[in-house]
Each structure stands twice: as C-alpha cells, then as structure tokens.
Coordinates of C-alpha atoms and ligand atoms in Angstrom, one line a residue:
Chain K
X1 CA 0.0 0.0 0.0
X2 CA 1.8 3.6 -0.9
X3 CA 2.1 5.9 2.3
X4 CA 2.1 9.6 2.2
X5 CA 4.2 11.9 4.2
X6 CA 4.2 15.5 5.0
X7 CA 6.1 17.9 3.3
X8 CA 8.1 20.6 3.9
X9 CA 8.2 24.1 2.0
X10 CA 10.4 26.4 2.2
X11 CA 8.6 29.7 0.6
X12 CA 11.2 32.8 0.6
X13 CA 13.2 34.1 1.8
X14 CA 13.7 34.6 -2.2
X15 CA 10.0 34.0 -3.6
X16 CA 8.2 36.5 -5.9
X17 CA 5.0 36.4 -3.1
X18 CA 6.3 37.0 0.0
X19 CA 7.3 40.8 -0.1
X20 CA 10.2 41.3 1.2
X21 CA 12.4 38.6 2.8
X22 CA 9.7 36.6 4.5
X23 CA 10.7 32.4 4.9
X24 CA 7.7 30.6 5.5
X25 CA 8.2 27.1 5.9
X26 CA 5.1 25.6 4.7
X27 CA 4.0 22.2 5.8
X28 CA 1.7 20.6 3.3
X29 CA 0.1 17.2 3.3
X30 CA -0.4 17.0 -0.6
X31 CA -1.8 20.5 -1.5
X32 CA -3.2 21.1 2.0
X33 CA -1.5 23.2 4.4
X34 CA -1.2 21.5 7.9
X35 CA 1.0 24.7 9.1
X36 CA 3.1 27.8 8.3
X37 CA 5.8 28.9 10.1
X38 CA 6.9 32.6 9.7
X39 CA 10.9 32.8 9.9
X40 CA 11.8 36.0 10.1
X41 CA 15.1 38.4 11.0
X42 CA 16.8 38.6 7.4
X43 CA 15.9 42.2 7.5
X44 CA 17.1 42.5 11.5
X45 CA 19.1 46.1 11.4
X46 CA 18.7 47.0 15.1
X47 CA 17.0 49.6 14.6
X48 CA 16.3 50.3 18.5
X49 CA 20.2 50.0 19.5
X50 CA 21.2 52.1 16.5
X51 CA 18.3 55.0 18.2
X52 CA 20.6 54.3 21.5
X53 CA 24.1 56.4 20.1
X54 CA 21.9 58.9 18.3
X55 CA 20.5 62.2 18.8
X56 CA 16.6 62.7 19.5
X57 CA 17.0 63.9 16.1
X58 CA 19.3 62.2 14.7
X59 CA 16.8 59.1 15.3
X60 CA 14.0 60.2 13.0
X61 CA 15.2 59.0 9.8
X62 CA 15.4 55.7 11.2
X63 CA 12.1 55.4 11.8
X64 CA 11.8 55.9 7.9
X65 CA 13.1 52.9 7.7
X66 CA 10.5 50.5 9.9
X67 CA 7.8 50.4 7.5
X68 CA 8.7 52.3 4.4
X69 CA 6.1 51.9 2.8
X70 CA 4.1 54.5 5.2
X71 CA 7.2 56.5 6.7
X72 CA 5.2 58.9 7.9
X73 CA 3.3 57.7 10.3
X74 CA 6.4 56.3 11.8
X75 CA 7.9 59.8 12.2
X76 CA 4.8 60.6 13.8
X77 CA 4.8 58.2 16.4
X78 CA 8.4 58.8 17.5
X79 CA 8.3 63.1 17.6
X80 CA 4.8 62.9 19.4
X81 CA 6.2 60.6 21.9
X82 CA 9.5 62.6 22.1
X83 CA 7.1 65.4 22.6
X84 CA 5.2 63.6 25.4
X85 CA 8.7 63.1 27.1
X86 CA 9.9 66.8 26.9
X87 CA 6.8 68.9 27.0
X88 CA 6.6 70.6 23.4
X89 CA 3.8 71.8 22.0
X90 CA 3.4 71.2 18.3
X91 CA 1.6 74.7 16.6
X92 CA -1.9 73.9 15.3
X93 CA -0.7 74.7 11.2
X94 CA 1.8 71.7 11.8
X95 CA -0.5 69.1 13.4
X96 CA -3.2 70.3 10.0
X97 CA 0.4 68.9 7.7
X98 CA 0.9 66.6 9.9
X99 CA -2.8 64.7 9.8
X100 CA -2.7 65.4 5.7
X101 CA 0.9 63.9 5.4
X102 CA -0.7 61.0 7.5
X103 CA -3.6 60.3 5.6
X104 CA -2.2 60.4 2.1
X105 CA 0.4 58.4 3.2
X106 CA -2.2 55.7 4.9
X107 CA -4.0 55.5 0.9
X108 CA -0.5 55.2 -0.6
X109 CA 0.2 52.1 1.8
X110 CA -3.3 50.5 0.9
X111 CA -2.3 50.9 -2.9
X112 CA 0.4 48.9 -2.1
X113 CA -1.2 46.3 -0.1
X114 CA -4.4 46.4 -3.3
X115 CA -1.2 46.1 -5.8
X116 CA 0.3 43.5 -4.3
X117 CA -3.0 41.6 -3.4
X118 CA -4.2 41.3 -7.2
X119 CA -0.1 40.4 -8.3
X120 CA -0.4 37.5 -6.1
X121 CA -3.8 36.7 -6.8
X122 CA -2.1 36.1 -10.4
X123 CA -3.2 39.8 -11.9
X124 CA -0.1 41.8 -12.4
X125 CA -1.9 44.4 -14.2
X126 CA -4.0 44.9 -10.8
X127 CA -0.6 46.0 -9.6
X128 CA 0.4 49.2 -12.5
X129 CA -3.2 50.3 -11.6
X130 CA -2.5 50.8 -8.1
X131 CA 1.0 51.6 -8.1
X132 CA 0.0 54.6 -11.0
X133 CA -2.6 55.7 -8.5
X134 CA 0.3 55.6 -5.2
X135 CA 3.3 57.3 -7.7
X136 CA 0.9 60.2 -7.6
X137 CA 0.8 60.6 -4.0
X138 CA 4.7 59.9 -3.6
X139 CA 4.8 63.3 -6.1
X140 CA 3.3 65.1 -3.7
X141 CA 5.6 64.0 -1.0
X142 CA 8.4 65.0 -3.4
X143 CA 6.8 68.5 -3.3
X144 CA 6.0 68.5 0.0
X145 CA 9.8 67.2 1.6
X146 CA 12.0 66.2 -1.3
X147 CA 11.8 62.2 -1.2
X148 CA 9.0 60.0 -2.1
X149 CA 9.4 56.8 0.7
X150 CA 11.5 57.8 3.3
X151 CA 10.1 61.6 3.8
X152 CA 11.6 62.0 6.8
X153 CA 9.5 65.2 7.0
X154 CA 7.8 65.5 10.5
X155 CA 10.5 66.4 12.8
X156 CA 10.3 66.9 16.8
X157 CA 7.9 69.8 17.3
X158 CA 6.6 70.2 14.2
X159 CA 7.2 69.5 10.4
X160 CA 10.3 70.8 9.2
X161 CA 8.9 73.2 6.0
X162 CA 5.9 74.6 5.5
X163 CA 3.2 73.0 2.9
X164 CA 3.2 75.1 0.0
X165 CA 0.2 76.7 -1.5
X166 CA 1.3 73.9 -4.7
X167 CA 0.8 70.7 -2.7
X168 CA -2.5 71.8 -1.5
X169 CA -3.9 72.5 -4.4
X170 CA -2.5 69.0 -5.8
X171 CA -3.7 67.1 -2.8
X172 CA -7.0 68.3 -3.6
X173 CA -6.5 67.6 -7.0
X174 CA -5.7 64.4 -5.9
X175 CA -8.8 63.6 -3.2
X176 CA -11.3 64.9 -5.9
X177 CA -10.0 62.2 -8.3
X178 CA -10.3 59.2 -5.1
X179 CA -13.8 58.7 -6.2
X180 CA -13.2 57.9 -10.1
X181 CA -10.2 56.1 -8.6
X182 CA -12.3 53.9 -6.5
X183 CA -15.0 52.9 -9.2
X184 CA -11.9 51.6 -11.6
X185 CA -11.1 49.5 -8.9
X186 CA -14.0 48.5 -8.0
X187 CA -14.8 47.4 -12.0
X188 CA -11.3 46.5 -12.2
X189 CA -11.1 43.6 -9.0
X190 CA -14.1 43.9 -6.6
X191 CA -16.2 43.1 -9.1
X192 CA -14.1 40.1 -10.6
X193 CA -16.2 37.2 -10.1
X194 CA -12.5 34.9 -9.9
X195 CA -11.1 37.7 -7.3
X196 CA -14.4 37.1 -5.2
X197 CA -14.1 33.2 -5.0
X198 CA -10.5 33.4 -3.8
X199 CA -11.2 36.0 -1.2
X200 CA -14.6 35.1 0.1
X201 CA -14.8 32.4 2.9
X202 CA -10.8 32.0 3.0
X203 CA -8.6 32.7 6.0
X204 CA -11.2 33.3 8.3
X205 CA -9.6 35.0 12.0
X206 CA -13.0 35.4 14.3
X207 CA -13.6 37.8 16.4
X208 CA -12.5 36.1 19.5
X209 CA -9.1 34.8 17.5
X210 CA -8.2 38.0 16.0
X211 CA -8.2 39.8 20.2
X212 CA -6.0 36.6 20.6
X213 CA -3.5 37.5 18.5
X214 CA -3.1 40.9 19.6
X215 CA -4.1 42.2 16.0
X216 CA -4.4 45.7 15.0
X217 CA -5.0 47.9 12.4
X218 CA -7.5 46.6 9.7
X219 CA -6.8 43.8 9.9
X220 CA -8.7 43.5 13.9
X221 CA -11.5 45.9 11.9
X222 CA -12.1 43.3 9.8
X223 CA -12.8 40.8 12.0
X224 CA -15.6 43.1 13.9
X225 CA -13.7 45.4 16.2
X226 CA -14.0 48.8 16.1
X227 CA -10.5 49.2 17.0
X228 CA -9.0 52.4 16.1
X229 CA -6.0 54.6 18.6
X230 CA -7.2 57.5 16.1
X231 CA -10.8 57.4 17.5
X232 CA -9.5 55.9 21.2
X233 CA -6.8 58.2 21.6
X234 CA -7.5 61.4 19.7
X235 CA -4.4 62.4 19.2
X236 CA -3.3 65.4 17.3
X237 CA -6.3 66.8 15.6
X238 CA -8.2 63.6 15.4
X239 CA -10.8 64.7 18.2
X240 CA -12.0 67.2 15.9
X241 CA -12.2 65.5 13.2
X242 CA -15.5 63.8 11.5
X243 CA -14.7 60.5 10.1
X244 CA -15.8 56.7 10.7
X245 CA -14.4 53.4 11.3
X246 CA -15.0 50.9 8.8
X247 CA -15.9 47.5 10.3
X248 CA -16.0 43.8 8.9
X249 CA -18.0 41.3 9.8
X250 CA -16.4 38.0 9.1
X251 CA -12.9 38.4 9.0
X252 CA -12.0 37.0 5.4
X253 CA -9.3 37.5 3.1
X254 CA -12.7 39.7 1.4
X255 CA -13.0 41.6 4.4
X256 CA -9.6 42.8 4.7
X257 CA -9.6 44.1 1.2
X258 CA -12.8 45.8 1.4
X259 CA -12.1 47.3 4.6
X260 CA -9.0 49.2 3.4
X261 CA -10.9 50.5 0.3
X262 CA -13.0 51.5 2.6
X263 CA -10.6 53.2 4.8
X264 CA -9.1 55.2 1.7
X265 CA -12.4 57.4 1.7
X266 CA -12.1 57.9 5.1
X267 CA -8.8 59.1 5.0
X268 CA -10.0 61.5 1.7
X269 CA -12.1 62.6 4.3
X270 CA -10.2 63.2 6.5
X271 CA -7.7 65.5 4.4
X272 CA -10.4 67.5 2.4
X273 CA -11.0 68.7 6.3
X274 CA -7.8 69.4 6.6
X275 CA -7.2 71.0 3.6
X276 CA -10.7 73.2 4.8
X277 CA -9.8 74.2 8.2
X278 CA -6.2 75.0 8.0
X279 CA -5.0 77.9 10.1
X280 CA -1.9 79.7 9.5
X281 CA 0.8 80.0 11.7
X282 CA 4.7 78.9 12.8
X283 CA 5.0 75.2 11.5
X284 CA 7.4 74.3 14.2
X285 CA 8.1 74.5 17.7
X286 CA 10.9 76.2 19.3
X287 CA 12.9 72.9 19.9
X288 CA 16.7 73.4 21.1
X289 CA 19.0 71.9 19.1
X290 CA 20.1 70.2 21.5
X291 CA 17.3 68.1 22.9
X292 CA 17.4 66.9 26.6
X293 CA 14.4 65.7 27.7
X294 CA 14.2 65.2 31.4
X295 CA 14.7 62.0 33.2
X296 CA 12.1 59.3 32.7
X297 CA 10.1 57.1 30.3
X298 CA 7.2 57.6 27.7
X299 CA 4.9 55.6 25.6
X300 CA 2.9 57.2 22.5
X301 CA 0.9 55.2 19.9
X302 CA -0.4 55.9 16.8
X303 CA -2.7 54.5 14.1
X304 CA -0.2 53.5 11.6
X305 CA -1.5 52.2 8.4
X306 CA -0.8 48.4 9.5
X307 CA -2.2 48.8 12.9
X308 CA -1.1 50.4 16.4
X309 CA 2.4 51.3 16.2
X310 CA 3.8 52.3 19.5
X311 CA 7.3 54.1 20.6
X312 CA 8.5 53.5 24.5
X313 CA 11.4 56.0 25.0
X314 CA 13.8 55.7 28.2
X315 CA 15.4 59.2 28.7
X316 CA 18.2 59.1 31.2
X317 CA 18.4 63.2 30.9
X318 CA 21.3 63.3 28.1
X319 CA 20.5 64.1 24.8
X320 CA 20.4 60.2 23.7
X321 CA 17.9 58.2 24.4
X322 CA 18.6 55.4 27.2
X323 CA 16.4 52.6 25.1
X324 CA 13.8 52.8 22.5
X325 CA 11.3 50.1 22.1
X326 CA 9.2 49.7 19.1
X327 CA 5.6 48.1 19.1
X328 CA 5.2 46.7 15.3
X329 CA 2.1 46.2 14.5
X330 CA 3.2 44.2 11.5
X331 CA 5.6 41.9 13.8
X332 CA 2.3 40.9 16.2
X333 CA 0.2 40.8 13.3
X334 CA 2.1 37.7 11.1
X335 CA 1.5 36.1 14.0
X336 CA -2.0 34.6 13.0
X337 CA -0.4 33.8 9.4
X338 CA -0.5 30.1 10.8
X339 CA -3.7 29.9 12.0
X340 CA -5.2 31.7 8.6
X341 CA -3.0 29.0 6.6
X342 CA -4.4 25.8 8.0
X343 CA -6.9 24.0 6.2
X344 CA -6.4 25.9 2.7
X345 CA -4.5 24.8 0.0
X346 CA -0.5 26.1 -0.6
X347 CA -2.1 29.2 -3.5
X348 CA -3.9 30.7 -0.8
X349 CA -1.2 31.0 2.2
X350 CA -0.1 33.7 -0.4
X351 CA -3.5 35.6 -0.1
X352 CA -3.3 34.9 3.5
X353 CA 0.4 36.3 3.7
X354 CA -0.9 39.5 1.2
X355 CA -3.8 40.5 3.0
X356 CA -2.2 40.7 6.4
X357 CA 0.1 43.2 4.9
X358 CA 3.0 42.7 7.0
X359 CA 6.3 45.1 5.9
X360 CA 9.3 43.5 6.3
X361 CA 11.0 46.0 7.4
X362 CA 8.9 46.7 10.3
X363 CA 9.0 43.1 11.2
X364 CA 12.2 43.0 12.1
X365 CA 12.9 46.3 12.8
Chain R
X1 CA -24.9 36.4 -14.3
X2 CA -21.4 34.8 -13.5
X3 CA -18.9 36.1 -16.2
X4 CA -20.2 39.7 -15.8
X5 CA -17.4 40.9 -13.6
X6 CA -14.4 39.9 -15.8
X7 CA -15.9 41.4 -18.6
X8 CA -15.9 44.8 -16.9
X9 CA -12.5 44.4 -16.2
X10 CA -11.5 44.3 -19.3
X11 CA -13.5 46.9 -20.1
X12 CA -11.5 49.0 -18.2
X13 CA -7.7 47.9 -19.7
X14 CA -9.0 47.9 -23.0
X15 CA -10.2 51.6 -22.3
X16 CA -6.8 52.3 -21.3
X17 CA -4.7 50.4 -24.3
X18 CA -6.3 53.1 -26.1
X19 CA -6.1 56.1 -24.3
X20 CA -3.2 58.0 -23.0
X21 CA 0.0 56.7 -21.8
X22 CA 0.7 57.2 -18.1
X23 CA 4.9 56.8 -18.6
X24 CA 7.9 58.9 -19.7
X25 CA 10.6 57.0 -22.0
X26 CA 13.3 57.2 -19.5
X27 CA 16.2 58.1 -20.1
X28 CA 15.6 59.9 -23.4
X29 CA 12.5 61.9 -21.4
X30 CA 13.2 62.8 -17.8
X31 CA 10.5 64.2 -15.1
X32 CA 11.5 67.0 -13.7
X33 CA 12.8 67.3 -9.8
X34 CA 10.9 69.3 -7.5
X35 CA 12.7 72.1 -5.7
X36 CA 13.2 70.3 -2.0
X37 CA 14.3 67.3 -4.0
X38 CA 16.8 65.7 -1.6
X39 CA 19.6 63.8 -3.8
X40 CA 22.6 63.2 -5.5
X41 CA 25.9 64.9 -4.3
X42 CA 26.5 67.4 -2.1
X43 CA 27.4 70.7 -3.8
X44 CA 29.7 72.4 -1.1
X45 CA 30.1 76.4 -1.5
X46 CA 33.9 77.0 -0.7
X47 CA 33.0 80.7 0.0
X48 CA 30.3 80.5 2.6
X49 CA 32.1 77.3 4.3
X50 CA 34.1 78.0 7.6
X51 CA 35.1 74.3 7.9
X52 CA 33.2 74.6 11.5
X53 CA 32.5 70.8 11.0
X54 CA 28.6 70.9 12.5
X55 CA 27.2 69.4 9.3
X56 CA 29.7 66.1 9.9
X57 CA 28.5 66.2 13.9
X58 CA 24.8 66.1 12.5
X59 CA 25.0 63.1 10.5
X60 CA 23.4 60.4 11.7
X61 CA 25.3 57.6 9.8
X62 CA 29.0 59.2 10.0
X63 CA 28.8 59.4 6.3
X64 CA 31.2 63.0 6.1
X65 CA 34.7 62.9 6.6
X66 CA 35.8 66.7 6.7
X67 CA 39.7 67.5 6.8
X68 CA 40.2 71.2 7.9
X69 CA 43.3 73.1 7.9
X70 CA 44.7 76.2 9.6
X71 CA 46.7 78.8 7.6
X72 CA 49.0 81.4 9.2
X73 CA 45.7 83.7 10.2
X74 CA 43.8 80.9 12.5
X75 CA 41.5 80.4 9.4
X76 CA 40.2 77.4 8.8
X77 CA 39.9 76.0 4.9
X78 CA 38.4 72.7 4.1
X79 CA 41.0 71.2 2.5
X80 CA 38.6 67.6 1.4
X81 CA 35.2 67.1 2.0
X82 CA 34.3 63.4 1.2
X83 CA 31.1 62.2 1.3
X84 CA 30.0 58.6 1.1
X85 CA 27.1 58.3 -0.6
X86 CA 27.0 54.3 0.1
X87 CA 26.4 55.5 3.8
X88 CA 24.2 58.4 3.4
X89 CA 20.6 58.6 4.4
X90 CA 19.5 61.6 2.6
X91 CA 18.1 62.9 5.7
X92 CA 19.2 66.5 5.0
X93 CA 20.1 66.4 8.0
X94 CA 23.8 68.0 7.3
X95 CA 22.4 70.7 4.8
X96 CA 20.0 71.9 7.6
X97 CA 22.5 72.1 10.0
X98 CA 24.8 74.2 8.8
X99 CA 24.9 77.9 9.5
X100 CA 26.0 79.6 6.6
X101 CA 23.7 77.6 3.9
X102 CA 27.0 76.2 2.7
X103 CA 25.6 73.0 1.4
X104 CA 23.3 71.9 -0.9
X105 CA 21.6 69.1 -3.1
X106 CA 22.8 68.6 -6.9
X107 CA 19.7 67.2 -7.5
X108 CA 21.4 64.6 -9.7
X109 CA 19.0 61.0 -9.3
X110 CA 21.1 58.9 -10.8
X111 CA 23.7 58.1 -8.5
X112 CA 23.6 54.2 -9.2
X113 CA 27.4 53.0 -9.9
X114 CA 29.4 50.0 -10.9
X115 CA 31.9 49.7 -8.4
X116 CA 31.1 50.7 -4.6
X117 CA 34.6 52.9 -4.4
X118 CA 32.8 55.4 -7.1
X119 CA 30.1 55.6 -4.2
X120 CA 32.7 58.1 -2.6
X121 CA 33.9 61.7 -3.7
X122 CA 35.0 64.8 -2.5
X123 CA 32.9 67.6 -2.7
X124 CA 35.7 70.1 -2.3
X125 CA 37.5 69.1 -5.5
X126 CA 33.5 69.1 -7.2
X127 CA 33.4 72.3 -6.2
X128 CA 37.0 73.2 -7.7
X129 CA 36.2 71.4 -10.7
X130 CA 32.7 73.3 -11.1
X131 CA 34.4 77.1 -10.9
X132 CA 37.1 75.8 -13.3
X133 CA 34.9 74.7 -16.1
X134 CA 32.9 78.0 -15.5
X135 CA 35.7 79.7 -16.2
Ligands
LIG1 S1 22.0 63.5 4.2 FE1 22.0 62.7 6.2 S2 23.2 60.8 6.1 FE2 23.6 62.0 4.2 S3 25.5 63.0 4.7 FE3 23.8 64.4 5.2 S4 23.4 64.1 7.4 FE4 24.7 62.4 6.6
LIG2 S1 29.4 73.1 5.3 FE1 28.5 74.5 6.8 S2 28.4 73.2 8.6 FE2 29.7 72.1 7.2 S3 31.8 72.8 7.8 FE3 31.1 74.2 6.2 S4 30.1 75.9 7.3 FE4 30.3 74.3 8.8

C-alpha cells in the first residue's frame, strides 16, 4: 500500500509572493497546508540599538526605515512621543500637515497592499493600476519634503517646512480624483467574479481569534472590532475630526480588502477637512537643538496604516535616548499567518500572507 | 450572471490600451525634480564654508569625513570634504545644519554606480572642478 508523508516548503526568503524577505516554511500534506511557520530576522538592522548612540534627532530618519512603505506615520509616532517626554507643544498649522501627510500616506500604503493583493492573486496588471494611482501621492511627497518613501518630513515639534500653496492645491486635485479612482477599482477587481471566490470564505480569524492574536490595524476591523487609537486616543487633531471606522463582519481575506478601500475614503475625508480648516501660523516648535528631555520614560501610539504602532522611549536626561522600544504592528500581526493558513490549499497561504500586509521592514525592525 | 465581472475588467484595460499613456521614456524623457528634492551629491560652497564641522557632527550615519586646515591667520579652509554616498541617508540632515547655507543638493538622481569605491567623492575638489569649467 503507498504511504504519504508530509512535506516541507520552504517559501522565501527569495520568492516573488512573500514581499520582502519573509521564509515561511510551509507544511503541506499533498496540497493542504497543515502549518506555516513565519521565519523572520533577514531584514534584523537593530534599529532600537542604533536610536541608543543617536541624537533625539538624529533618530528620525530611522524610523523611515520600519515600515517604508508609510514613513510617515512612523515619524509621527516617535516626535509625538519625544514630545510627550519633553513637554513641546506642536503649533496647530503643523499638526493640520501633519494629519494630511498621514492620511495620504495611509492611501498610498493600501495601494500597495491592493497592488500586491491582485499580483499575487495572479493579476499583475491589478498591480500598475494601483502603483500609477500611489506614484501620484509619492509626487506630492516630493513636493512637499524632497523624497518619495522615506520623507523624513515630521520632525520633533513640528514639520520641518511649511506646505506650499502647490501641494494643497494637488492634494486636492488628488482627493477629488479618489472617487473615479475607487470605481476603476472596483470594476477592475471587486467586481471580478474569480477575485471574489479566492477571497470570500478563506482565511477566516474570528472575532475572539483576532483579540487573541493581539491584531491591529485593519486587519482586527475586519474581523468586527472597532479598533481604532485615532478614534480611542485622539491624538493630534483627530478629536475634531469627523470620520468613521469601517468594520468587517467575518474576518476574510474579502473583508480585509474591502475594509481598506473602505478606509481610503475615510482618509480622503479626513484630508479634504484638513485641507478646509487650515489655520496659518509657525510650523514648528521652538525645539533646542540640542534636545534633553528630562529624566524618565514615555509611551505614544499611533494609528499607523498596519495597525497600532507604539514608541516606548527611556530618557536618562542626556541628549540620547537610554532605550527605544518599538511596538510593530506588523511583527504581532504575522502572528496569525498560521492559523489563517491551515486547512487551505498552498495558493492561498499567499493571499493569506498578502492580505495581512506585513512590511518586512517593520517586522524585524 | 457569472462572467459579468471579468468582462468589466476588461473593459477598463481595453479603455486604457487606447487612451493616453501614463509613462515617460526614461532616459531619453526625464521628469523634472521638485525644488526640495533631496539627492545626488552634495554641492559644497567653498566661500560660505568656515570648515566649522557641524554638518559632519549632525550626520546620523558618520557618512562626512571633513579635513580642515589652519593657515597662518587661525583660518580654517576645508581642504577635502568626502562624502560617502554608500552611507548616506539623505536625511538632509547635514544641509540643515549648517549655519552659513554652505551646502546643498545637486539634485542629480542617478547616482547608481558600478563599483562601490565610485560611491565616494570629495565635494571640495567638485566644487573646484565646477568654478574651473565655469571659467
Ligand atoms: S543627508 Fe544625512 S546621512 Fe547623508 S550626509 Fe547628510 S546628514 Fe549624513
Ligand atoms: S558646510 Fe556648513 S556646517 Fe559644514 S563645515 Fe562648512 S560651514 Fe560648517
């Protein structure tokens, strides 16, 4: 009588579905996956030592580097918890760039994550449709800063130039056009009877799984929580704000890709408000050059585009900080990748692995 | 009825075969650079530059090495300024630091090389170079 054994696959860390260097070994019985095991640290660069011999400052542009894909939101998170730690009031025109910078940079991410979705669903010209849609965002970050992915634009205390009258009137340009946008995509993929049957049903994380895991992000929306640190905390501007939380009800591979389209007219929501109630005013802080916050510890999270992305900073009263700890959202979030694997066959780990969106970079930090 | 969908879809990408193109021919076309654009080499202005080294203390990455000399007055003159682009960030971290708005971008994207050693240059002899062929 012929016997079968289990098999072991080893996808990545070189394979054209796992974006960025990702191993998963795979365990498959036939075509069926009996488990997936993330293997991760090929990107490890230490980020949180490096911050260590560095300036407040100096760390910023290293937090470009987490996830790159939405770079600023993780300059956010680290200048509003430097803030925290040494008292400084950011002007109200800043936080206004601040929230736009955010926001367009939050769309741009999801274009990635709907680019990358329909390549490894097996449509690669899903991806030119979303990645033309995100080089016009990165423009306007070339207006705005001078570089497209790592902006390195919000600074301690404020943003480090002023938006000019140009990117405003583009950005608008831009959120008047997310509507026509969102119907090609929607004629383009949501509608695509193939795209449906992979999506629908697959990969389900529950409710109760998905607070388990310690998701965040949309990825916990989509399984039914209304999870968000930009409606829990308020931070920055975000109390004044009008916008909603979009909220899935299953906790598919569908759900997760419906949610974010959902969350990129939010977010054009969110900046035509911005772009409406702009004051004028200084766009930065008086911040010494020398930075010394006092003596002690802080903790500020933010809604990054993959979820809650917090910064724990040690001061120790020099101008370095003592230790900087990192909360990736994408790190806790690849966690489930096993649990949404088993039971499917080996072509949908990949839309498992797509729509939790994990950025290698952030990963392993 | 099932079908429906992928027939919009192609709807779509056939609507765009035929309409207008969305891409440059690079490199025979070139999009221009915005005027923050942060790249390329560092154009160092011999004038304005006291050789006060706070542009080298600023970098994050150590990717400056600045040799300064004294002449006979107690004035300083930067004798090389090499900058390794292999290292750099392009925080801008260095041009905002300095003082005397000594520094700035070239604005030159294509910095890609063959060998990594062509990575590093020296902005001071750039700069020699650039008010030779002016001249
Ligand atoms: S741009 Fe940043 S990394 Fe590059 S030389 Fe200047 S300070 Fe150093
Ligand atoms: S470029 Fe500016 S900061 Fe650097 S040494 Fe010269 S004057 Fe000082």
């Amino acid at each position: 009588m012929a016997t079968t054994e289990k098999f072991v696959l080893n996808m990545g860390p070189q394979h054209p579905s796992t974006h960025g260097v990702l191993q998963v070994q795979v365990e498959l019985d036939g075509e069926n996956i009996v488990g997936a095991k993330p293997v991760m640290g090929y990107l490890h660069r230490g980020i949180e030592k490096l911050m260590e011999s560095r300036t407040y400052q100096q760390c910023v542009p290293f937090t470009d580097r987490l996830d790159y894909v939405s770079s600023m939101n993780n300059n956010l998170g680290f200048c509003m918890a430097v803030e925290k730690l040494a008292g400084i009031e950011v002007p109200e025109r800043a936080q206004y760039i601040r929230t736009i910078c955010c926001e367009l940079n939050r769309i741009a991410s999801h274009h990635v994550f709907i680019g990358s979705l329909t390549n490894d669903l097996g449509s690669a010209t899903g991806m030119i449709y979303a990645f033309r849609d995100r080089e016009k965002i990165l423009d306007l970050f070339n207006i705005i800063c001078g570089a497209r992915m790592t902006c390195h634009y919000i600074r301690i205390g404020g943003v480090i130039a002023d938006a000019q009258d140009e990117f405003l009137q583009k950005t608008e340009e831009f959120i008047n056009y997310v509507p026509e946008m969102l119907d090609e995509y929607d004629r383009l993929f949501t509608g695509n009877e193939i795209f449906q049957k992979r999506m629908q049903g697959t990969s389900i994380i529950s409710k109760e799984d998905a607070l388990r895991f310690g998701m965040s992000g949309p990825n916990i929306r989509a399984s039914g929580w209304d999870y968000d640190i930009r409606k829990i905390d308020k931070y920055g501007i975000y109390g004044k704000l009008d916008f909603d939380i979009p909220v899935g009800k299953t906790g598919d591979n569908w759900d997760r890709y419906i949610i974010r389209l959902q969350e990129i007219v939010e977010s054009a929501k969110i900046i035509r408000q911005c772009l409406d109630n702009m004051p004028e005013g200084p766009f930065m802080a008086k911040v010494p050059k020398m930075l010394k916050p006092p003596k002690g510890d802080a903790y500020h999270r933010v809604e990054n585009t993959r979820g809650e992305l917090g910064f724990y900073i040690v001061s120790d009263g020099t101008n370095k900080p003592y230790r900087v700890h990192i909360r990736r959202p994408s790190f806790i979030n690849l966690q489930a990748l096993d649990h949404m694997c088993k039971g499917m066959v080996l072509a949908d780990a990949v839309t498992a692995f797509a729509t939790i969106d994990p950025l290698m970079g952030e990963v392993d930090c | 009825m099932w079908g429906k969908g992928l027939v919009t879809g192609l709807k779509v990408t056939w609507g765009h075969f035929f309409g207008k193109k969305e891409t440059v021919y690079y490199p025979e076309e070139k999009l221009p650079m915005t005027e923050r654009f942060r790249g390329g080499h560092l154009m160092l202005d011999v004038e304005k530059c006291i050789g006060c080294k706070v542009c080298a203390m600023n970098c994050p990455n150590a990717a400056l090495k600045l040799t300064v000399e004294m002449d006979e007055n107690k004035k300083r003159h930067m004798t090389s300024y090499v900058h390794d682009i292999g290292r750099c960030m392009y925080c801008d971290l260095c041009i905002e630091a300095c003082n005397f708005k000594a520094l700035k971008w070239d604005q030159n994207y294509e910095s890609a090389t063959y060998f990594k050693e062509d990575l590093i240059y020296d902005a001071v002899e750039e700069a020699k170079n650039r008010r030779d062929g002016n001249e």
